[in-house]
PDB file of C-alpha atoms in Angstrom:
ATOM      1  CA  MET A 209      -0.014   0.014  -0.002  1.00  0.00           C
ATOM      2  CA  PRO A 210       1.410   3.492  -0.947  1.00  0.00           C
ATOM      3  CA  ASN A 211       2.246   5.924   1.752  1.00  0.00           C
ATOM      4  CA  PRO A 212      -0.783   8.130   2.638  1.00  0.00           C
ATOM      5  CA  VAL A 213      -0.808  11.588   1.049  1.00  0.00           C
ATOM      6  CA  LEU A 214      -3.137  14.540   1.205  1.00  0.00           C
ATOM      7  CA  ARG A 215      -5.211  14.285  -1.884  1.00  0.00           C
ATOM      8  CA  SER A 216      -7.403  17.391  -1.706  1.00  0.00           C
ATOM      9  CA  ILE A 217      -8.086  20.443   0.447  1.00  0.00           C
ATOM     10  CA  HIS A 218     -11.510  22.094   0.932  1.00  0.00           C
ATOM     11  CA  VAL A 219     -12.445  25.565   2.199  1.00  0.00           C
ATOM     12  CA  HIS A 220     -16.076  26.460   2.801  1.00  0.00           C
ATOM     13  CA  PRO A 221     -16.025  30.314   3.472  1.00  0.00           C
ATOM     14  CA  VAL A 222     -19.823  30.462   4.200  1.00  0.00           C
ATOM     15  CA  LYS A 223     -21.322  27.785   6.482  1.00  0.00           C
ATOM     16  CA  SER A 224     -23.366  25.148   4.594  1.00  0.00           C
ATOM     17  CA  VAL A 225     -22.599  26.723   1.206  1.00  0.00           C
ATOM     18  CA  ALA A 226     -20.379  24.969  -1.340  1.00  0.00           C
ATOM     19  CA  GLY A 227     -16.739  26.021  -1.186  1.00  0.00           C
ATOM     20  CA  TYR A 228     -13.514  25.675  -3.300  1.00  0.00           C
ATOM     21  CA  ALA A 229     -10.558  23.295  -3.371  1.00  0.00           C
ATOM     22  CA  PRO A 230      -7.194  25.186  -3.258  1.00  0.00           C
ATOM     23  CA  CYS A 231      -3.783  23.636  -3.674  1.00  0.00           C
ATOM     24  CA  GLU A 232      -2.768  24.760  -0.251  1.00  0.00           C
ATOM     25  CA  ALA A 233      -4.208  26.332   2.833  1.00  0.00           C
ATOM     26  CA  ALA A 234      -2.919  27.971   5.980  1.00  0.00           C
ATOM     27  CA  VAL A 235      -3.865  26.191   9.168  1.00  0.00           C
ATOM     28  CA  GLN A 236      -4.876  28.521  12.030  1.00  0.00           C
ATOM     29  CA  PRO A 237      -5.573  27.302  15.643  1.00  0.00           C
ATOM     30  CA  TRP A 238      -9.398  27.380  14.912  1.00  0.00           C
ATOM     31  CA  GLY A 239      -9.349  25.993  11.374  1.00  0.00           C
ATOM     32  CA  LEU A 240      -8.178  26.572   7.783  1.00  0.00           C
ATOM     33  CA  ALA A 241      -7.728  30.271   6.890  1.00  0.00           C
ATOM     34  CA  GLY A 242     -11.006  31.540   5.379  1.00  0.00           C
ATOM     35  CA  ASP A 243     -13.029  28.438   6.285  1.00  0.00           C
ATOM     36  CA  ARG A 244     -16.511  29.056   7.860  1.00  0.00           C
ATOM     37  CA  ARG A 245     -16.013  32.626   8.682  1.00  0.00           C
ATOM     38  CA  TRP A 246     -19.445  33.667   7.402  1.00  0.00           C
ATOM     39  CA  THR A 247     -22.973  32.309   8.035  1.00  0.00           C
ATOM     40  CA  LEU A 248     -26.685  33.035   7.179  1.00  0.00           C
ATOM     41  CA  ILE A 249     -28.865  33.725  10.030  1.00  0.00           C
ATOM     42  CA  ASP A 250     -32.709  33.922  10.378  1.00  0.00           C
ATOM     43  CA  PRO A 251     -34.662  36.815  11.851  1.00  0.00           C
ATOM     44  CA  SER A 252     -34.154  35.453  15.324  1.00  0.00           C
ATOM     45  CA  ALA A 253     -30.346  35.411  14.686  1.00  0.00           C
ATOM     46  CA  LYS A 254     -30.112  31.634  14.547  1.00  0.00           C
ATOM     47  CA  VAL A 255     -27.702  30.045  12.061  1.00  0.00           C
ATOM     48  CA  VAL A 256     -29.279  28.672   8.886  1.00  0.00           C
ATOM     49  CA  THR A 257     -27.681  25.627   7.368  1.00  0.00           C
ATOM     50  CA  GLN A 258     -28.628  22.887   4.738  1.00  0.00           C
ATOM     51  CA  ARG A 259     -30.510  21.241   7.503  1.00  0.00           C
ATOM     52  CA  GLN A 260     -33.128  23.889   6.983  1.00  0.00           C
ATOM     53  CA  GLN A 261     -32.283  25.070   3.518  1.00  0.00           C
ATOM     54  CA  PRO A 262     -31.008  22.272   1.240  1.00  0.00           C
ATOM     55  CA  ARG A 263     -30.666  24.731  -1.695  1.00  0.00           C
ATOM     56  CA  LEU A 264     -27.651  26.173   0.038  1.00  0.00           C
ATOM     57  CA  ALA A 265     -25.781  23.352  -1.458  1.00  0.00           C
ATOM     58  CA  LEU A 266     -26.107  24.769  -4.934  1.00  0.00           C
ATOM     59  CA  ALA A 267     -24.667  28.134  -3.924  1.00  0.00           C
ATOM     60  CA  ARG A 268     -20.909  28.587  -3.880  1.00  0.00           C
ATOM     61  CA  ALA A 269     -18.471  30.915  -2.009  1.00  0.00           C
ATOM     62  CA  GLU A 270     -14.823  31.578  -2.770  1.00  0.00           C
ATOM     63  CA  SER A 271     -12.491  33.695  -0.622  1.00  0.00           C
ATOM     64  CA  LEU A 272     -10.952  36.826  -2.048  1.00  0.00           C
ATOM     65  CA  PRO A 273      -7.313  38.019  -1.200  1.00  0.00           C
ATOM     66  CA  ASP A 274      -8.773  40.896   0.845  1.00  0.00           C
ATOM     67  CA  GLY A 275     -10.928  38.635   3.087  1.00  0.00           C
ATOM     68  CA  GLY A 276     -14.084  39.190   1.090  1.00  0.00           C
ATOM     69  CA  ILE A 277     -16.036  36.506  -0.769  1.00  0.00           C
ATOM     70  CA  ARG A 278     -17.497  35.918  -4.176  1.00  0.00           C
ATOM     71  CA  LEU A 279     -20.887  34.299  -4.310  1.00  0.00           C
ATOM     72  CA  THR A 280     -22.614  32.395  -7.173  1.00  0.00           C
ATOM     73  CA  ALA A 281     -25.858  30.459  -7.318  1.00  0.00           C
ATOM     74  CA  PRO A 282     -28.275  29.211  -9.892  1.00  0.00           C
ATOM     75  CA  GLY A 283     -30.427  32.019 -11.329  1.00  0.00           C
ATOM     76  CA  ARG A 284     -28.531  34.728  -9.498  1.00  0.00           C
ATOM     77  CA  GLU A 285     -25.846  37.171 -10.788  1.00  0.00           C
ATOM     78  CA  PRO A 286     -22.524  36.678  -9.160  1.00  0.00           C
ATOM     79  CA  LEU A 287     -21.939  38.839  -6.116  1.00  0.00           C
ATOM     80  CA  THR A 288     -18.813  40.135  -4.385  1.00  0.00           C
ATOM     81  CA  VAL A 289     -19.137  40.742  -0.693  1.00  0.00           C
ATOM     82  CA  ALA A 290     -16.535  42.760   1.286  1.00  0.00           C
ATOM     83  CA  VAL A 291     -15.632  42.242   4.839  1.00  0.00           C
ATOM     84  CA  PRO A 292     -18.059  44.454   6.846  1.00  0.00           C
ATOM     85  CA  GLU A 293     -16.873  47.244   9.049  1.00  0.00           C
ATOM     86  CA  PRO A 294     -17.224  46.152  12.727  1.00  0.00           C
ATOM     87  CA  VAL A 295     -19.420  49.051  13.826  1.00  0.00           C
ATOM     88  CA  GLY A 296     -21.766  46.787  15.682  1.00  0.00           C
ATOM     89  CA  THR A 297     -22.449  42.990  16.410  1.00  0.00           C
ATOM     90  CA  THR A 298     -25.356  40.634  16.737  1.00  0.00           C
ATOM     91  CA  ALA A 299     -25.392  37.798  19.188  1.00  0.00           C
ATOM     92  CA  VAL A 300     -25.800  34.747  16.771  1.00  0.00           C
ATOM     93  CA  GLU A 301     -27.030  31.368  18.069  1.00  0.00           C
ATOM     94  CA  ILE A 302     -25.197  28.398  16.808  1.00  0.00           C
ATOM     95  CA  PHE A 303     -25.858  24.959  18.309  1.00  0.00           C
ATOM     96  CA  GLY A 304     -26.855  26.562  21.655  1.00  0.00           C
ATOM     97  CA  ASP A 305     -23.720  28.841  21.755  1.00  0.00           C
ATOM     98  CA  LYS A 306     -24.041  32.615  21.386  1.00  0.00           C
ATOM     99  CA  VAL A 307     -21.276  34.262  19.199  1.00  0.00           C
ATOM    100  CA  GLU A 308     -20.972  37.999  18.474  1.00  0.00           C
ATOM    101  CA  MET A 309     -20.950  38.461  14.808  1.00  0.00           C
ATOM    102  CA  VAL A 310     -20.898  41.532  12.402  1.00  0.00           C
ATOM    103  CA  PRO A 311     -24.084  41.706  10.164  1.00  0.00           C
ATOM    104  CA  VAL A 312     -23.474  42.375   6.552  1.00  0.00           C
ATOM    105  CA  ASP A 313     -25.418  45.246   5.032  1.00  0.00           C
ATOM    106  CA  GLY A 314     -26.143  45.754   1.349  1.00  0.00           C
ATOM    107  CA  PRO A 315     -27.548  43.608  -1.413  1.00  0.00           C
ATOM    108  CA  VAL A 316     -26.431  40.172  -0.124  1.00  0.00           C
ATOM    109  CA  ASP A 317     -29.359  39.845   2.172  1.00  0.00           C
ATOM    110  CA  SER A 318     -31.932  40.176  -0.735  1.00  0.00           C
ATOM    111  CA  TRP A 319     -29.503  38.021  -2.911  1.00  0.00           C
ATOM    112  CA  PHE A 320     -29.718  35.107  -0.525  1.00  0.00           C
ATOM    113  CA  SER A 321     -33.379  35.738   0.622  1.00  0.00           C
ATOM    114  CA  ASP A 322     -34.629  35.749  -2.905  1.00  0.00           C
ATOM    115  CA  TYR A 323     -32.715  32.758  -3.816  1.00  0.00           C
ATOM    116  CA  LEU A 324     -33.936  30.723  -0.830  1.00  0.00           C
ATOM    117  CA  GLY A 325     -37.381  32.190  -0.547  1.00  0.00           C
ATOM    118  CA  ALA A 326     -36.735  32.907   3.088  1.00  0.00           C
ATOM    119  CA  ASP A 327     -35.767  35.942   5.240  1.00  0.00           C
ATOM    120  CA  VAL A 328     -32.031  35.513   5.924  1.00  0.00           C
ATOM    121  CA  ARG A 329     -29.109  37.858   6.558  1.00  0.00           C
ATOM    122  CA  LEU A 330     -25.421  37.202   6.119  1.00  0.00           C
ATOM    123  CA  ALA A 331     -23.040  37.677   9.161  1.00  0.00           C
ATOM    124  CA  HIS A 332     -19.288  37.636   9.512  1.00  0.00           C
ATOM    125  CA  LEU A 333     -17.091  36.392  12.324  1.00  0.00           C
ATOM    126  CA  ASP A 334     -14.368  39.006  12.330  1.00  0.00           C
ATOM    127  CA  ASP A 335     -12.618  38.609  15.641  1.00  0.00           C
ATOM    128  CA  PRO A 336     -10.681  35.493  16.669  1.00  0.00           C
ATOM    129  CA  ALA A 337     -11.359  36.271  20.332  1.00  0.00           C
ATOM    130  CA  ARG A 338     -15.085  35.786  19.682  1.00  0.00           C
ATOM    131  CA  ARG A 339     -14.784  32.100  18.500  1.00  0.00           C
ATOM    132  CA  ARG A 340     -16.465  29.357  20.354  1.00  0.00           C
ATOM    133  CA  PRO A 341     -14.699  27.065  22.791  1.00  0.00           C
ATOM    134  CA  ILE A 342     -14.364  23.504  21.731  1.00  0.00           C
ATOM    135  CA  ASP A 343     -16.368  20.985  23.761  1.00  0.00           C
ATOM    136  CA  PRO A 344     -14.318  20.838  27.002  1.00  0.00           C
ATOM    137  CA  GLU A 345     -14.610  17.017  26.990  1.00  0.00           C
ATOM    138  CA  TYR A 346     -12.261  17.010  23.979  1.00  0.00           C
ATOM    139  CA  ALA A 347     -10.387  20.331  24.259  1.00  0.00           C
ATOM    140  CA  ARG A 348      -7.401  21.715  25.978  1.00  0.00           C
ATOM    141  CA  PRO A 349      -7.671  25.151  27.717  1.00  0.00           C
ATOM    142  CA  GLY A 350      -8.142  27.963  25.237  1.00  0.00           C
ATOM    143  CA  GLU A 351      -8.889  25.837  22.148  1.00  0.00           C
ATOM    144  CA  THR A 352     -11.532  27.439  19.977  1.00  0.00           C
ATOM    145  CA  VAL A 353     -13.420  26.809  16.698  1.00  0.00           C
ATOM    146  CA  ASN A 354     -14.740  29.244  14.121  1.00  0.00           C
ATOM    147  CA  LEU A 355     -18.251  28.423  12.726  1.00  0.00           C
ATOM    148  CA  GLY A 356     -17.530  24.657  12.195  1.00  0.00           C
ATOM    149  CA  ASP A 357     -20.075  22.389  13.807  1.00  0.00           C
ATOM    150  CA  GLY A 358     -17.641  21.657  16.686  1.00  0.00           C
ATOM    151  CA  PHE A 359     -13.986  21.262  15.746  1.00  0.00           C
ATOM    152  CA  PRO A 360     -11.408  23.180  13.570  1.00  0.00           C
ATOM    153  CA  LEU A 361     -10.996  20.604  10.850  1.00  0.00           C
ATOM    154  CA  LEU A 362     -12.509  17.458   9.454  1.00  0.00           C
ATOM    155  CA  VAL A 363     -10.426  14.705   7.780  1.00  0.00           C
ATOM    156  CA  THR A 364     -11.752  11.871   5.624  1.00  0.00           C
ATOM    157  CA  THR A 365     -10.172   9.124   3.611  1.00  0.00           C
ATOM    158  CA  LEU A 366     -10.867   8.019   0.050  1.00  0.00           C
ATOM    159  CA  ALA A 367     -10.533   4.276   1.183  1.00  0.00           C
ATOM    160  CA  SER A 368     -13.334   4.686   3.629  1.00  0.00           C
ATOM    161  CA  LEU A 369     -15.555   6.294   1.056  1.00  0.00           C
ATOM    162  CA  ASP A 370     -14.964   3.518  -1.254  1.00  0.00           C
ATOM    163  CA  ALA A 371     -15.811   1.083   1.463  1.00  0.00           C
ATOM    164  CA  LEU A 372     -18.987   3.000   2.402  1.00  0.00           C
ATOM    165  CA  ASN A 373     -20.036   3.023  -1.294  1.00  0.00           C
ATOM    166  CA  SER A 374     -19.498  -0.738  -1.491  1.00  0.00           C
ATOM    167  CA  LEU A 375     -21.840  -1.227   1.481  1.00  0.00           C
ATOM    168  CA  ILE A 376     -24.406   1.164   0.066  1.00  0.00           C
ATOM    169  CA  ALA A 377     -24.311  -0.877  -3.186  1.00  0.00           C
ATOM    170  CA  GLN A 378     -25.432  -3.934  -1.315  1.00  0.00           C
ATOM    171  CA  GLY A 379     -28.327  -2.172   0.440  1.00  0.00           C
ATOM    172  CA  ASP A 380     -31.904  -1.274  -0.284  1.00  0.00           C
ATOM    173  CA  HIS A 381     -31.030   2.154  -1.724  1.00  0.00           C
ATOM    174  CA  ALA A 382     -28.204   1.153  -4.005  1.00  0.00           C
ATOM    175  CA  ASP A 383     -29.461   3.413  -6.758  1.00  0.00           C
ATOM    176  CA  GLU A 384     -28.404   6.452  -4.555  1.00  0.00           C
ATOM    177  CA  GLY A 385     -24.753   5.440  -4.661  1.00  0.00           C
ATOM    178  CA  PRO A 386     -21.946   5.774  -5.308  1.00  0.00           C
ATOM    179  CA  LEU A 387     -21.803   9.096  -3.204  1.00  0.00           C
ATOM    180  CA  PRO A 388     -19.010  11.669  -3.658  1.00  0.00           C
ATOM    181  CA  MET A 389     -16.889  13.046  -0.900  1.00  0.00           C
ATOM    182  CA  THR A 390     -18.699  16.410  -1.167  1.00  0.00           C
ATOM    183  CA  ARG A 391     -21.587  14.875   0.897  1.00  0.00           C
ATOM    184  CA  PHE A 392     -19.362  15.009   3.893  1.00  0.00           C
ATOM    185  CA  ARG A 393     -17.868  18.527   3.468  1.00  0.00           C
ATOM    186  CA  PRO A 394     -14.309  17.639   4.791  1.00  0.00           C
ATOM    187  CA  ASN A 395     -11.355  19.944   4.977  1.00  0.00           C
ATOM    188  CA  ALA A 396      -8.703  17.432   4.184  1.00  0.00           C
ATOM    189  CA  VAL A 397      -9.057  14.177   2.157  1.00  0.00           C
ATOM    190  CA  VAL A 398      -6.337  11.571   2.528  1.00  0.00           C
ATOM    191  CA  ASP A 399      -5.433   8.803  -0.034  1.00  0.00           C
ATOM    192  CA  GLY A 400      -3.387   5.692   0.427  1.00  0.00           C
ATOM    193  CA  THR A 401      -4.855   4.294   3.685  1.00  0.00           C
ATOM    194  CA  ALA A 402      -6.826   1.184   4.473  1.00  0.00           C
ATOM    195  CA  PRO A 403     -10.562   1.601   4.914  1.00  0.00           C
ATOM    196  CA  TRP A 404     -11.435   3.056   8.318  1.00  0.00           C
ATOM    197  CA  ALA A 405      -7.803   3.335   9.297  1.00  0.00           C
ATOM    198  CA  GLU A 406      -8.665   6.718  10.673  1.00  0.00           C
ATOM    199  CA  ASP A 407     -10.525   5.095  13.461  1.00  0.00           C
ATOM    200  CA  ASP A 408      -7.229   4.296  15.136  1.00  0.00           C
ATOM    201  CA  TRP A 409      -5.524   7.608  14.739  1.00  0.00           C
ATOM    202  CA  LYS A 410      -4.688   9.739  17.774  1.00  0.00           C
ATOM    203  CA  ARG A 411      -2.273  12.186  16.350  1.00  0.00           C
ATOM    204  CA  ILE A 412      -1.317  12.805  12.649  1.00  0.00           C
ATOM    205  CA  ALA A 413       0.988  15.038  10.745  1.00  0.00           C
ATOM    206  CA  ILE A 414       0.024  16.497   7.367  1.00  0.00           C
ATOM    207  CA  GLY A 415       3.214  18.067   5.872  1.00  0.00           C
ATOM    208  CA  GLU A 416       4.528  20.509   8.518  1.00  0.00           C
ATOM    209  CA  VAL A 417       1.319  20.588  10.617  1.00  0.00           C
ATOM    210  CA  THR A 418       0.488  18.123  13.421  1.00  0.00           C
ATOM    211  CA  PHE A 419      -3.053  17.611  14.610  1.00  0.00           C
ATOM    212  CA  ARG A 420      -4.716  15.861  17.556  1.00  0.00           C
ATOM    213  CA  VAL A 421      -7.553  13.565  16.474  1.00  0.00           C
ATOM    214  CA  ALA A 422     -10.369  14.553  18.864  1.00  0.00           C
ATOM    215  CA  LYS A 423     -13.333  12.232  17.998  1.00  0.00           C
ATOM    216  CA  PRO A 424     -15.191  10.612  15.194  1.00  0.00           C
ATOM    217  CA  CYS A 425     -17.483  12.929  13.266  1.00  0.00           C
ATOM    218  CA  GLY A 426     -21.211  12.360  13.850  1.00  0.00           C
ATOM    219  CA  ARG A 427     -23.239  12.715  10.699  1.00  0.00           C
ATOM    220  CA  CYS A 428     -26.546  14.535  10.105  1.00  0.00           C
ATOM    221  CA  VAL A 429     -29.181  14.922   7.480  1.00  0.00           C
ATOM    222  CA  ILE A 430     -26.845  17.123   5.322  1.00  0.00           C
ATOM    223  CA  THR A 431     -25.133  14.038   4.094  1.00  0.00           C
ATOM    224  CA  THR A 432     -28.220  12.842   2.571  1.00  0.00           C
ATOM    225  CA  THR A 433     -28.515  16.002   0.429  1.00  0.00           C
ATOM    226  CA  ASP A 434     -27.286  15.658  -3.070  1.00  0.00           C
ATOM    227  CA  GLN A 435     -24.772  18.567  -3.393  1.00  0.00           C
ATOM    228  CA  ARG A 436     -25.495  18.841  -7.020  1.00  0.00           C
ATOM    229  CA  THR A 437     -29.315  18.884  -6.998  1.00  0.00           C
ATOM    230  CA  ALA A 438     -30.220  19.688  -3.404  1.00  0.00           C
ATOM    231  CA  GLU A 439     -32.543  16.614  -3.356  1.00  0.00           C
ATOM    232  CA  ARG A 440     -32.441  14.413  -0.298  1.00  0.00           C
ATOM    233  CA  GLY A 441     -32.371  10.602   0.042  1.00  0.00           C
ATOM    234  CA  LYS A 442     -31.859   7.954   2.577  1.00  0.00           C
ATOM    235  CA  GLU A 443     -28.152   7.415   2.061  1.00  0.00           C
ATOM    236  CA  PRO A 444     -25.481   7.478   3.647  1.00  0.00           C
ATOM    237  CA  LEU A 445     -27.233   7.613   6.980  1.00  0.00           C
ATOM    238  CA  ARG A 446     -29.137   4.290   6.535  1.00  0.00           C
ATOM    239  CA  THR A 447     -25.864   2.356   5.794  1.00  0.00           C
ATOM    240  CA  LEU A 448     -23.891   4.265   8.402  1.00  0.00           C
ATOM    241  CA  ALA A 449     -26.485   3.436  11.026  1.00  0.00           C
ATOM    242  CA  ARG A 450     -26.050  -0.253  10.147  1.00  0.00           C
ATOM    243  CA  TYR A 451     -22.269  -0.339   9.987  1.00  0.00           C
ATOM    244  CA  ARG A 452     -20.826   2.760  11.529  1.00  0.00           C
ATOM    245  CA  ARG A 453     -22.569   3.528  14.800  1.00  0.00           C
ATOM    246  CA  PHE A 454     -20.387   4.755  17.607  1.00  0.00           C
ATOM    247  CA  GLY A 455     -22.729   5.163  20.725  1.00  0.00           C
ATOM    248  CA  ASP A 456     -25.730   7.092  19.806  1.00  0.00           C
ATOM    249  CA  ARG A 457     -24.123   8.665  16.585  1.00  0.00           C
ATOM    250  CA  VAL A 458     -23.399   7.378  13.178  1.00  0.00           C
ATOM    251  CA  VAL A 459     -19.957   8.479  11.991  1.00  0.00           C
ATOM    252  CA  PHE A 460     -17.754   9.231   9.090  1.00  0.00           C
ATOM    253  CA  GLY A 461     -14.404  10.978   9.215  1.00  0.00           C
ATOM    254  CA  GLN A 462     -12.494  12.363  12.183  1.00  0.00           C
ATOM    255  CA  ASN A 463     -12.430  15.766  13.802  1.00  0.00           C
ATOM    256  CA  LEU A 464      -8.971  17.395  14.156  1.00  0.00           C
ATOM    257  CA  VAL A 465      -7.505  20.027  16.358  1.00  0.00           C
ATOM    258  CA  PRO A 466      -4.247  21.711  15.247  1.00  0.00           C
ATOM    259  CA  GLU A 467      -1.289  21.396  17.580  1.00  0.00           C
ATOM    260  CA  ARG A 468       0.620  24.065  15.666  1.00  0.00           C
ATOM    261  CA  THR A 469       0.033  26.411  12.715  1.00  0.00           C
ATOM    262  CA  GLY A 470       1.461  26.030   9.303  1.00  0.00           C
ATOM    263  CA  THR A 471       0.544  25.361   5.670  1.00  0.00           C
ATOM    264  CA  ILE A 472      -0.825  22.116   4.262  1.00  0.00           C
ATOM    265  CA  ARG A 473      -0.447  21.367   0.441  1.00  0.00           C
ATOM    266  CA  ILE A 474      -1.909  18.767  -1.847  1.00  0.00           C
ATOM    267  CA  GLY A 475       0.618  15.875  -1.994  1.00  0.00           C
ATOM    268  CA  ASP A 476       1.905  16.333   1.520  1.00  0.00           C
ATOM    269  CA  PRO A 477       2.784  13.041   3.243  1.00  0.00           C
ATOM    270  CA  VAL A 478       0.236  12.047   5.977  1.00  0.00           C
ATOM    271  CA  ILE A 479       2.019  10.450   8.945  1.00  0.00           C
ATOM    272  CA  VAL A 480       0.275   8.728  11.770  1.00  0.00           C
ATOM    273  CA  VAL A 481       2.285   9.960  14.829  1.00  0.00           C
ATOM    274  CA  GLU A 482       0.262   8.018  17.300  1.00  0.00           C
TER     275      GLU A 482
END
C-alpha cells in the first residue's frame, strides 16, 4: 500500500454553502484560513444551514485576497461581498452557543433571501477572540473553533468512502450510490490508507502541521442532500446506522484540532504519529 498523502483540501467560506478546493491552505488554531467565517442567520439570529435550506448546497462561495467572498448560485448574478466594518455586532445562536458577529449590510441579504425564498441575513465572524470554545470534553484550555459544527478541521479518507459506497451498493437504496466526498464536507481528504484506518488515529501530521484527533465525526441529514441537485435521499445515513454507529451517533471522518500552525499542501505526506 502506498504511503498516505493529502489528496485534496476544501475551504467553505460560508457555513453550509459549497466552497472551493485550493492547492494549499494555512492552518490556524481554529481551522483553515477563510473556512466557515461567514454564515446566514434567520430573523431570530439563529444560524441557517442545509438542515433547513438544502438549496444552500447549490450556492458557492470563494475567498478573495482581501478577506471578502465571491458568491454564485443558480439564477443569481455573481456577487462580491466585502468584509463588513465592525461597527456593531449581533449575538448569533449556533448549536446553543452565542457568538458575537458582524451583520453584513447591502444587497447580499436580498440576494440570499430571494434565492432561498426565506428571510435571511449574512453575518461575518471578524474577531478570533469571539470564536467558540471546543467541547471541553475533547479540548485543551483555550482551544476554539470558528463556525464549524464543533472542531477546527474534518479529515476523511478515500478508502473509507470506497468502503462505504460498497456497502451502499449492497443495500436497499443502491441506486443512490456511489456518493461523492462532497456529501461529507471535509477540509482534508487523505489517499493511500486502508478503509477505516482513521478510527485508530490519535495524532497525525500533514506536511508541516500536526493535529490531535479529537473524536469521530457524527453525521446529520446534510449528508443525505445531493450537493449537485439539493434533493434528499436515505443514504448514507441508513448504511452508516447499520455499520458505523459509535454510541448514539453514526460517524464518518475524524475531527482534528491543530497542535501548531503552518501550511498544508496537496501531495503532503500524512504520517500517523500516534
